[in-house]
């Protein structure tokens, strides 16, 4: 005869089941709240920051990354593509009319878009949100989205951003968009990696993935007169070495990275004199914090598949994960 479990044991299982249901619903509620707060959070911790640092950010972004450059140069004549999150437009100068390739750049920052438009007049640049691209679907041969998607604050928004990139690419002949003469379009995506143990930042597997990265901005020093410029160089041994102090620092240099839940960097000293001289106040460095999600190994590929895409090739380069993707069947 089967043994009947005691009522106290059954009650315990019921309580555990109810607790599990409560925990699951509570977790879903937190996720929904985070998703709803995403746009406002990113406006403050990403978009406003880029507007504030746009001029200097542009001056520090001028050298194309090798894999991105090769991807662009591999596009055949007649190709039309997008640079989604183009920043100052440094990749718009890689290919042009001489190669028979046309690129439309877009960025969420009006200031960076203006810089891109004026600096690279051979291509167009417009203000656009990656989550709401104004381009026709399934119309472009290629796209690049470099160092953009890691700024979205939830996985749902990051997957949606990948989906927007996939949505503008040409599909394979016979796909849902009908017969097309050209093959499927491809996109190259770059995101910051969590695994950076050999970099100055020291991030690595198992660490915090959502971080605030400081960008320290100081007022440029006034131009020196000719007499001042003739001052002797600092002496090191038997050689004269010019003192080249950096006016500004960014994430490419040593920087203290804080958890995304903490918003305070360089808090004011309560004991400091509130009546600071205007000149000293003008030269006081200002710290801006940008939100980043650091991608662990394999996470970018997971987001691509979740968004309905196919990973053609992927890899790691200089503290970044990258992937070449195309629309799924």
Tab-separated table of C-alpha atoms in Angstrom:
chain	number	residue	atom	x	y	z
A	1	UNK	CA	0.000	0.000	0.000
A	2	UNK	CA	1.336	3.402	-0.922
A	3	UNK	CA	2.493	5.567	1.937
A	4	UNK	CA	0.612	8.856	2.309
A	5	UNK	CA	2.846	11.816	3.112
A	6	UNK	CA	2.069	13.801	6.234
A	7	UNK	CA	-0.008	16.969	5.977
A	8	UNK	CA	2.837	19.028	7.407
A	9	UNK	CA	5.090	17.906	4.541
A	10	UNK	CA	2.410	18.799	1.978
A	11	UNK	CA	1.907	22.221	3.545
A	12	UNK	CA	5.655	22.827	3.385
A	13	UNK	CA	5.679	22.044	-0.359
A	14	UNK	CA	2.738	24.406	-0.903
A	15	UNK	CA	4.548	27.202	0.940
A	16	UNK	CA	7.703	26.592	-1.115
A	17	UNK	CA	5.693	26.667	-4.362
A	18	UNK	CA	4.000	29.910	-3.344
A	19	UNK	CA	7.366	31.410	-2.421
A	20	UNK	CA	8.800	30.388	-5.811
A	21	UNK	CA	5.815	31.984	-7.572
A	22	UNK	CA	6.276	35.151	-5.523
A	23	UNK	CA	10.017	35.282	-6.261
A	24	UNK	CA	9.402	34.787	-10.002
A	25	UNK	CA	6.735	37.479	-10.183
A	26	UNK	CA	8.891	39.826	-8.114
A	27	UNK	CA	11.801	39.254	-10.479
A	28	UNK	CA	9.583	39.922	-13.503
A	29	UNK	CA	8.331	43.111	-11.872
A	30	UNK	CA	11.892	44.336	-11.304
A	31	UNK	CA	12.777	43.542	-14.919
A	32	UNK	CA	9.715	45.434	-16.164
A	33	UNK	CA	10.577	48.427	-13.991
A	34	UNK	CA	14.165	48.424	-15.260
A	35	UNK	CA	12.948	48.210	-18.853
A	36	UNK	CA	10.530	51.111	-18.344
A	37	UNK	CA	13.258	53.230	-16.751
A	38	UNK	CA	15.786	52.401	-19.485
A	39	UNK	CA	15.209	55.412	-21.772
A	40	UNK	CA	15.445	57.954	-18.927
A	41	UNK	CA	18.473	56.217	-17.437
A	42	UNK	CA	20.301	56.194	-20.778
A	43	UNK	CA	19.340	59.802	-21.470
A	44	UNK	CA	21.108	60.878	-18.285
A	45	UNK	CA	24.016	58.432	-18.243
A	46	UNK	CA	24.788	58.138	-21.954
A	47	UNK	CA	23.207	60.736	-24.242
A	48	UNK	CA	23.688	63.823	-22.064
A	49	UNK	CA	27.290	62.825	-21.407
A	50	UNK	CA	28.150	62.476	-25.095
A	51	UNK	CA	26.631	65.888	-25.772
A	52	UNK	CA	28.826	67.382	-23.053
A	53	UNK	CA	32.074	65.732	-24.199
A	54	UNK	CA	31.384	65.614	-27.956
A	55	UNK	CA	34.148	68.001	-29.027
A	56	UNK	CA	36.928	66.237	-27.140
A	57	UNK	CA	35.506	62.780	-27.811
A	58	UNK	CA	35.768	63.575	-31.506
A	59	UNK	CA	39.399	64.642	-31.167
A	60	UNK	CA	40.271	61.310	-29.545
A	61	UNK	CA	38.551	59.203	-32.211
A	62	UNK	CA	40.424	59.328	-35.502
A	63	UNK	CA	42.097	55.953	-36.188
A	64	UNK	CA	39.926	53.167	-37.686
A	65	UNK	CA	40.146	49.759	-36.032
A	66	UNK	CA	41.735	47.167	-38.384
A	67	UNK	CA	38.859	44.668	-38.557
A	68	UNK	CA	36.299	47.426	-39.123
A	69	UNK	CA	38.467	48.924	-41.850
A	70	UNK	CA	38.859	45.548	-43.587
A	71	UNK	CA	35.116	44.936	-43.393
A	72	UNK	CA	34.372	48.267	-45.074
A	73	UNK	CA	37.048	47.855	-47.736
A	74	UNK	CA	35.652	44.410	-48.595
A	75	UNK	CA	32.348	45.875	-49.768
A	76	UNK	CA	31.980	45.652	-53.577
A	77	UNK	CA	31.330	48.718	-55.755
A	78	UNK	CA	27.705	49.756	-55.737
A	79	UNK	CA	27.189	48.810	-52.097
A	80	UNK	CA	25.071	51.018	-49.853
A	81	UNK	CA	25.505	50.741	-46.099
A	82	UNK	CA	24.916	52.285	-42.694
A	83	UNK	CA	27.174	53.404	-39.864
A	84	UNK	CA	24.796	53.101	-36.911
A	85	UNK	CA	26.132	55.157	-34.014
A	86	UNK	CA	28.702	56.858	-36.231
A	87	UNK	CA	29.995	59.296	-33.602
A	88	UNK	CA	32.294	61.794	-35.299
A	89	UNK	CA	32.139	59.774	-38.520
A	90	UNK	CA	35.697	58.445	-38.520
A	91	UNK	CA	34.630	55.355	-40.491
A	92	UNK	CA	32.870	57.442	-43.132
A	93	UNK	CA	36.293	58.311	-44.537
A	94	UNK	CA	37.410	54.687	-45.032
A	95	UNK	CA	35.447	54.152	-48.249
A	96	UNK	CA	33.769	56.553	-50.628
A	97	UNK	CA	32.979	57.415	-54.208
A	98	UNK	CA	36.384	56.234	-55.360
A	99	UNK	CA	35.474	52.711	-54.241
A	100	UNK	CA	31.872	53.116	-55.390
A	101	UNK	CA	30.520	52.646	-51.855
A	102	UNK	CA	28.046	54.967	-50.133
A	103	UNK	CA	27.417	55.114	-46.376
A	104	UNK	CA	24.721	56.867	-44.362
A	105	UNK	CA	25.828	57.607	-40.816
A	106	UNK	CA	23.526	58.130	-37.856
A	107	UNK	CA	24.001	58.961	-34.193
A	108	UNK	CA	21.835	59.796	-31.195
A	109	UNK	CA	24.032	62.819	-30.410
A	110	UNK	CA	23.220	65.963	-32.448
A	111	UNK	CA	26.667	67.408	-31.700
A	112	UNK	CA	28.540	64.327	-32.924
A	113	UNK	CA	26.266	64.091	-35.974
A	114	UNK	CA	27.104	67.695	-36.865
A	115	UNK	CA	30.818	66.924	-36.604
A	116	UNK	CA	30.379	63.843	-38.810
A	117	UNK	CA	28.388	65.783	-41.419
A	118	UNK	CA	30.836	68.660	-41.684
A	119	UNK	CA	33.965	66.503	-41.592
A	120	UNK	CA	32.849	63.854	-44.095
A	121	UNK	CA	30.694	65.594	-46.690
A	122	UNK	CA	31.070	62.721	-49.149
A	123	UNK	CA	28.572	60.769	-47.043
A	124	UNK	CA	25.425	61.783	-45.171
A	125	UNK	CA	24.908	61.719	-41.397
A	126	UNK	CA	21.616	62.115	-39.558
A	127	UNK	CA	20.386	62.158	-35.967
A	128	UNK	CA	18.668	58.848	-35.213
A	129	UNK	CA	18.003	56.471	-32.331
A	130	UNK	CA	19.370	52.957	-32.797
A	131	UNK	CA	16.123	51.542	-31.387
A	132	UNK	CA	14.074	53.414	-33.984
A	133	UNK	CA	16.068	53.627	-37.204
A	134	UNK	CA	14.374	55.711	-39.930
A	135	UNK	CA	15.641	53.552	-42.805
A	136	UNK	CA	13.563	51.219	-44.993
A	137	UNK	CA	13.652	47.576	-43.928
A	138	UNK	CA	15.746	44.984	-45.762
A	139	UNK	CA	17.390	47.587	-48.009
A	140	UNK	CA	21.109	47.805	-47.197
A	141	UNK	CA	24.091	45.733	-48.264
A	142	UNK	CA	26.019	46.233	-45.042
A	143	UNK	CA	26.091	48.042	-41.724
A	144	UNK	CA	28.516	48.701	-38.907
A	145	UNK	CA	27.547	49.358	-35.294
A	146	UNK	CA	30.729	50.042	-33.357
A	147	UNK	CA	30.774	50.574	-29.568
A	148	UNK	CA	27.072	51.382	-29.390
A	149	UNK	CA	24.994	48.464	-28.131
A	150	UNK	CA	26.874	48.198	-24.829
A	151	UNK	CA	25.313	51.552	-23.834
A	152	UNK	CA	21.793	50.081	-23.599
A	153	UNK	CA	20.947	49.370	-19.979
A	154	UNK	CA	18.875	46.162	-20.220
A	155	UNK	CA	19.251	42.957	-22.187
A	156	UNK	CA	15.853	43.499	-23.808
A	157	UNK	CA	16.993	46.855	-25.174
A	158	UNK	CA	20.331	45.446	-26.338
A	159	UNK	CA	18.598	42.588	-28.178
A	160	UNK	CA	16.144	45.093	-29.676
A	161	UNK	CA	19.084	47.193	-30.912
A	162	UNK	CA	20.628	44.143	-32.597
A	163	UNK	CA	17.216	43.461	-34.124
A	164	UNK	CA	17.108	46.982	-35.579
A	165	UNK	CA	20.514	46.435	-37.190
A	166	UNK	CA	19.381	43.111	-38.658
A	167	UNK	CA	16.142	44.664	-39.865
A	168	UNK	CA	17.776	47.098	-42.290
A	169	UNK	CA	19.917	44.435	-43.999
A	170	UNK	CA	19.030	42.774	-47.284
A	171	UNK	CA	17.714	39.246	-46.864
A	172	UNK	CA	18.731	36.172	-48.813
A	173	UNK	CA	16.882	35.513	-52.081
A	174	UNK	CA	13.687	33.663	-51.367
A	175	UNK	CA	13.466	35.021	-47.807
A	176	UNK	CA	10.487	36.712	-46.273
A	177	UNK	CA	11.160	39.865	-48.268
A	178	UNK	CA	10.831	38.044	-51.599
A	179	UNK	CA	13.298	37.409	-54.391
A	180	UNK	CA	16.310	39.740	-54.364
A	181	UNK	CA	19.159	40.014	-56.831
A	182	UNK	CA	21.822	40.456	-54.154
A	183	UNK	CA	22.682	38.152	-51.271
A	184	UNK	CA	22.017	38.793	-47.614
A	185	UNK	CA	23.411	41.976	-46.129
A	186	UNK	CA	25.910	41.703	-43.297
A	187	UNK	CA	26.676	43.848	-40.286
A	188	UNK	CA	29.719	44.173	-38.051
A	189	UNK	CA	29.034	44.831	-34.367
A	190	UNK	CA	31.590	45.726	-31.666
A	191	UNK	CA	30.992	45.814	-27.897
A	192	UNK	CA	33.242	46.225	-24.874
A	193	UNK	CA	34.389	42.952	-23.346
A	194	UNK	CA	34.266	41.950	-19.699
A	195	UNK	CA	37.452	39.941	-20.196
A	196	UNK	CA	40.114	42.675	-20.117
A	197	UNK	CA	42.529	41.392	-17.477
A	198	UNK	CA	45.565	42.566	-19.459
A	199	UNK	CA	44.261	46.112	-19.938
A	200	UNK	CA	44.673	49.069	-17.599
A	201	UNK	CA	41.052	48.641	-16.547
A	202	UNK	CA	41.633	45.134	-15.204
A	203	UNK	CA	38.105	43.834	-15.811
A	204	UNK	CA	37.826	40.072	-16.067
A	205	UNK	CA	35.503	37.092	-16.013
A	206	UNK	CA	33.249	37.034	-12.977
A	207	UNK	CA	33.385	40.792	-12.448
A	208	UNK	CA	30.586	43.356	-12.473
A	209	UNK	CA	29.126	43.711	-15.976
A	210	UNK	CA	27.210	46.972	-15.544
A	211	UNK	CA	29.614	49.818	-14.810
A	212	UNK	CA	29.946	53.587	-14.915
A	213	UNK	CA	33.094	54.726	-16.714
A	214	UNK	CA	34.491	58.206	-15.934
A	215	UNK	CA	35.489	60.693	-18.600
A	216	UNK	CA	37.556	63.467	-17.006
A	217	UNK	CA	37.339	66.805	-18.765
A	218	UNK	CA	39.564	69.790	-17.971
A	219	UNK	CA	39.777	73.216	-19.507
A	220	UNK	CA	42.566	73.433	-22.121
A	221	UNK	CA	45.521	75.553	-21.066
A	222	UNK	CA	45.776	78.984	-22.715
A	223	UNK	CA	48.093	79.290	-25.694
A	224	UNK	CA	51.695	80.058	-24.740
A	225	UNK	CA	53.565	83.064	-26.020
A	226	UNK	CA	56.683	82.552	-28.124
A	227	UNK	CA	58.883	83.421	-25.145
A	228	UNK	CA	57.148	80.847	-22.980
A	229	UNK	CA	57.530	78.199	-25.667
A	230	UNK	CA	61.305	78.702	-25.621
A	231	UNK	CA	61.599	77.521	-22.020
A	232	UNK	CA	64.152	74.696	-21.645
A	233	UNK	CA	62.866	71.146	-21.754
A	234	UNK	CA	62.948	69.022	-18.636
A	235	UNK	CA	66.230	67.185	-18.352
A	236	UNK	CA	66.317	63.412	-17.920
A	237	UNK	CA	69.883	62.130	-17.872
A	238	UNK	CA	71.757	63.565	-20.873
A	239	UNK	CA	68.654	64.034	-23.022
A	240	UNK	CA	66.060	66.791	-23.127
A	241	UNK	CA	62.557	65.381	-22.897
A	242	UNK	CA	59.546	67.545	-23.631
A	243	UNK	CA	56.855	67.539	-20.954
A	244	UNK	CA	53.652	66.509	-22.686
A	245	UNK	CA	50.919	66.577	-20.064
A	246	UNK	CA	47.490	65.396	-21.145
A	247	UNK	CA	44.755	67.992	-20.950
A	248	UNK	CA	42.005	65.399	-20.794
A	249	UNK	CA	41.731	61.736	-19.986
A	250	UNK	CA	39.248	59.100	-21.073
A	251	UNK	CA	38.599	55.390	-20.767
A	252	UNK	CA	41.674	54.568	-22.859
A	253	UNK	CA	43.804	55.784	-19.951
A	254	UNK	CA	43.768	54.591	-16.328
A	255	UNK	CA	40.386	55.441	-14.849
A	256	UNK	CA	38.531	54.400	-11.748
A	257	UNK	CA	35.457	52.442	-12.797
A	258	UNK	CA	32.518	52.300	-10.411
A	259	UNK	CA	29.498	50.035	-10.169
A	260	UNK	CA	26.519	51.181	-12.243
A	261	UNK	CA	24.463	51.480	-9.058
A	262	UNK	CA	26.819	54.214	-7.825
A	263	UNK	CA	26.545	57.581	-9.533
A	264	UNK	CA	29.056	59.609	-7.502
A	265	UNK	CA	32.615	60.252	-8.588
A	266	UNK	CA	34.830	62.947	-7.053
A	267	UNK	CA	32.161	64.192	-4.567
A	268	UNK	CA	32.660	67.748	-3.299
A	269	UNK	CA	34.693	68.139	-0.113
A	270	UNK	CA	32.394	69.535	2.583
A	271	UNK	CA	35.346	71.149	4.349
A	272	UNK	CA	36.572	72.933	1.232
A	273	UNK	CA	36.255	76.686	0.926
A	274	UNK	CA	33.062	77.429	-0.987
A	275	UNK	CA	34.442	80.731	-2.237
A	276	UNK	CA	36.855	79.317	-4.805
A	277	UNK	CA	38.692	81.724	-7.074
A	278	UNK	CA	37.045	81.897	-10.478
A	279	UNK	CA	40.248	80.898	-12.275
A	280	UNK	CA	40.727	77.803	-10.135
A	281	UNK	CA	37.075	76.886	-10.613
A	282	UNK	CA	37.459	77.208	-14.365
A	283	UNK	CA	40.391	74.771	-14.392
A	284	UNK	CA	38.832	72.202	-12.055
A	285	UNK	CA	38.460	68.884	-13.906
A	286	UNK	CA	34.878	67.786	-14.433
A	287	UNK	CA	34.031	64.099	-14.356
A	288	UNK	CA	31.254	62.637	-16.486
A	289	UNK	CA	30.021	59.079	-16.044
A	290	UNK	CA	28.885	56.880	-18.926
A	291	UNK	CA	27.002	53.633	-18.506
A	292	UNK	CA	28.460	50.486	-20.103
A	293	UNK	CA	27.368	46.862	-20.135
A	294	UNK	CA	30.489	44.704	-20.381
A	295	UNK	CA	29.835	41.678	-22.563
A	296	UNK	CA	31.087	38.310	-21.354
A	297	UNK	CA	32.381	35.773	-23.868
A	298	UNK	CA	29.540	34.367	-25.975
A	299	UNK	CA	26.971	36.929	-24.839
A	300	UNK	CA	27.017	38.944	-28.062
A	301	UNK	CA	26.364	35.807	-30.099
A	302	UNK	CA	23.467	34.933	-27.775
A	303	UNK	CA	21.904	38.359	-28.302
A	304	UNK	CA	22.252	38.040	-32.081
A	305	UNK	CA	20.478	34.673	-32.133
A	306	UNK	CA	17.761	35.947	-29.777
A	307	UNK	CA	17.216	38.898	-32.132
A	308	UNK	CA	16.673	36.484	-35.030
A	309	UNK	CA	20.091	36.751	-36.629
A	310	UNK	CA	22.866	34.417	-37.686
A	311	UNK	CA	26.495	34.787	-36.594
A	312	UNK	CA	28.785	34.446	-39.613
A	313	UNK	CA	32.037	35.130	-37.784
A	314	UNK	CA	33.030	36.454	-34.377
A	315	UNK	CA	36.099	37.155	-32.308
A	316	UNK	CA	37.998	39.327	-29.847
A	317	UNK	CA	40.118	42.384	-30.588
A	318	UNK	CA	41.683	44.853	-28.165
A	319	UNK	CA	39.255	44.464	-25.249
A	320	UNK	CA	36.227	44.149	-27.524
A	321	UNK	CA	34.023	41.301	-28.712
A	322	UNK	CA	32.927	41.574	-32.334
A	323	UNK	CA	30.615	39.660	-34.634
A	324	UNK	CA	29.723	39.711	-38.323
A	325	UNK	CA	26.035	38.887	-38.565
A	326	UNK	CA	23.253	38.525	-41.114
A	327	UNK	CA	19.462	38.095	-40.951
A	328	UNK	CA	18.224	34.607	-40.122
A	329	UNK	CA	16.142	32.574	-42.540
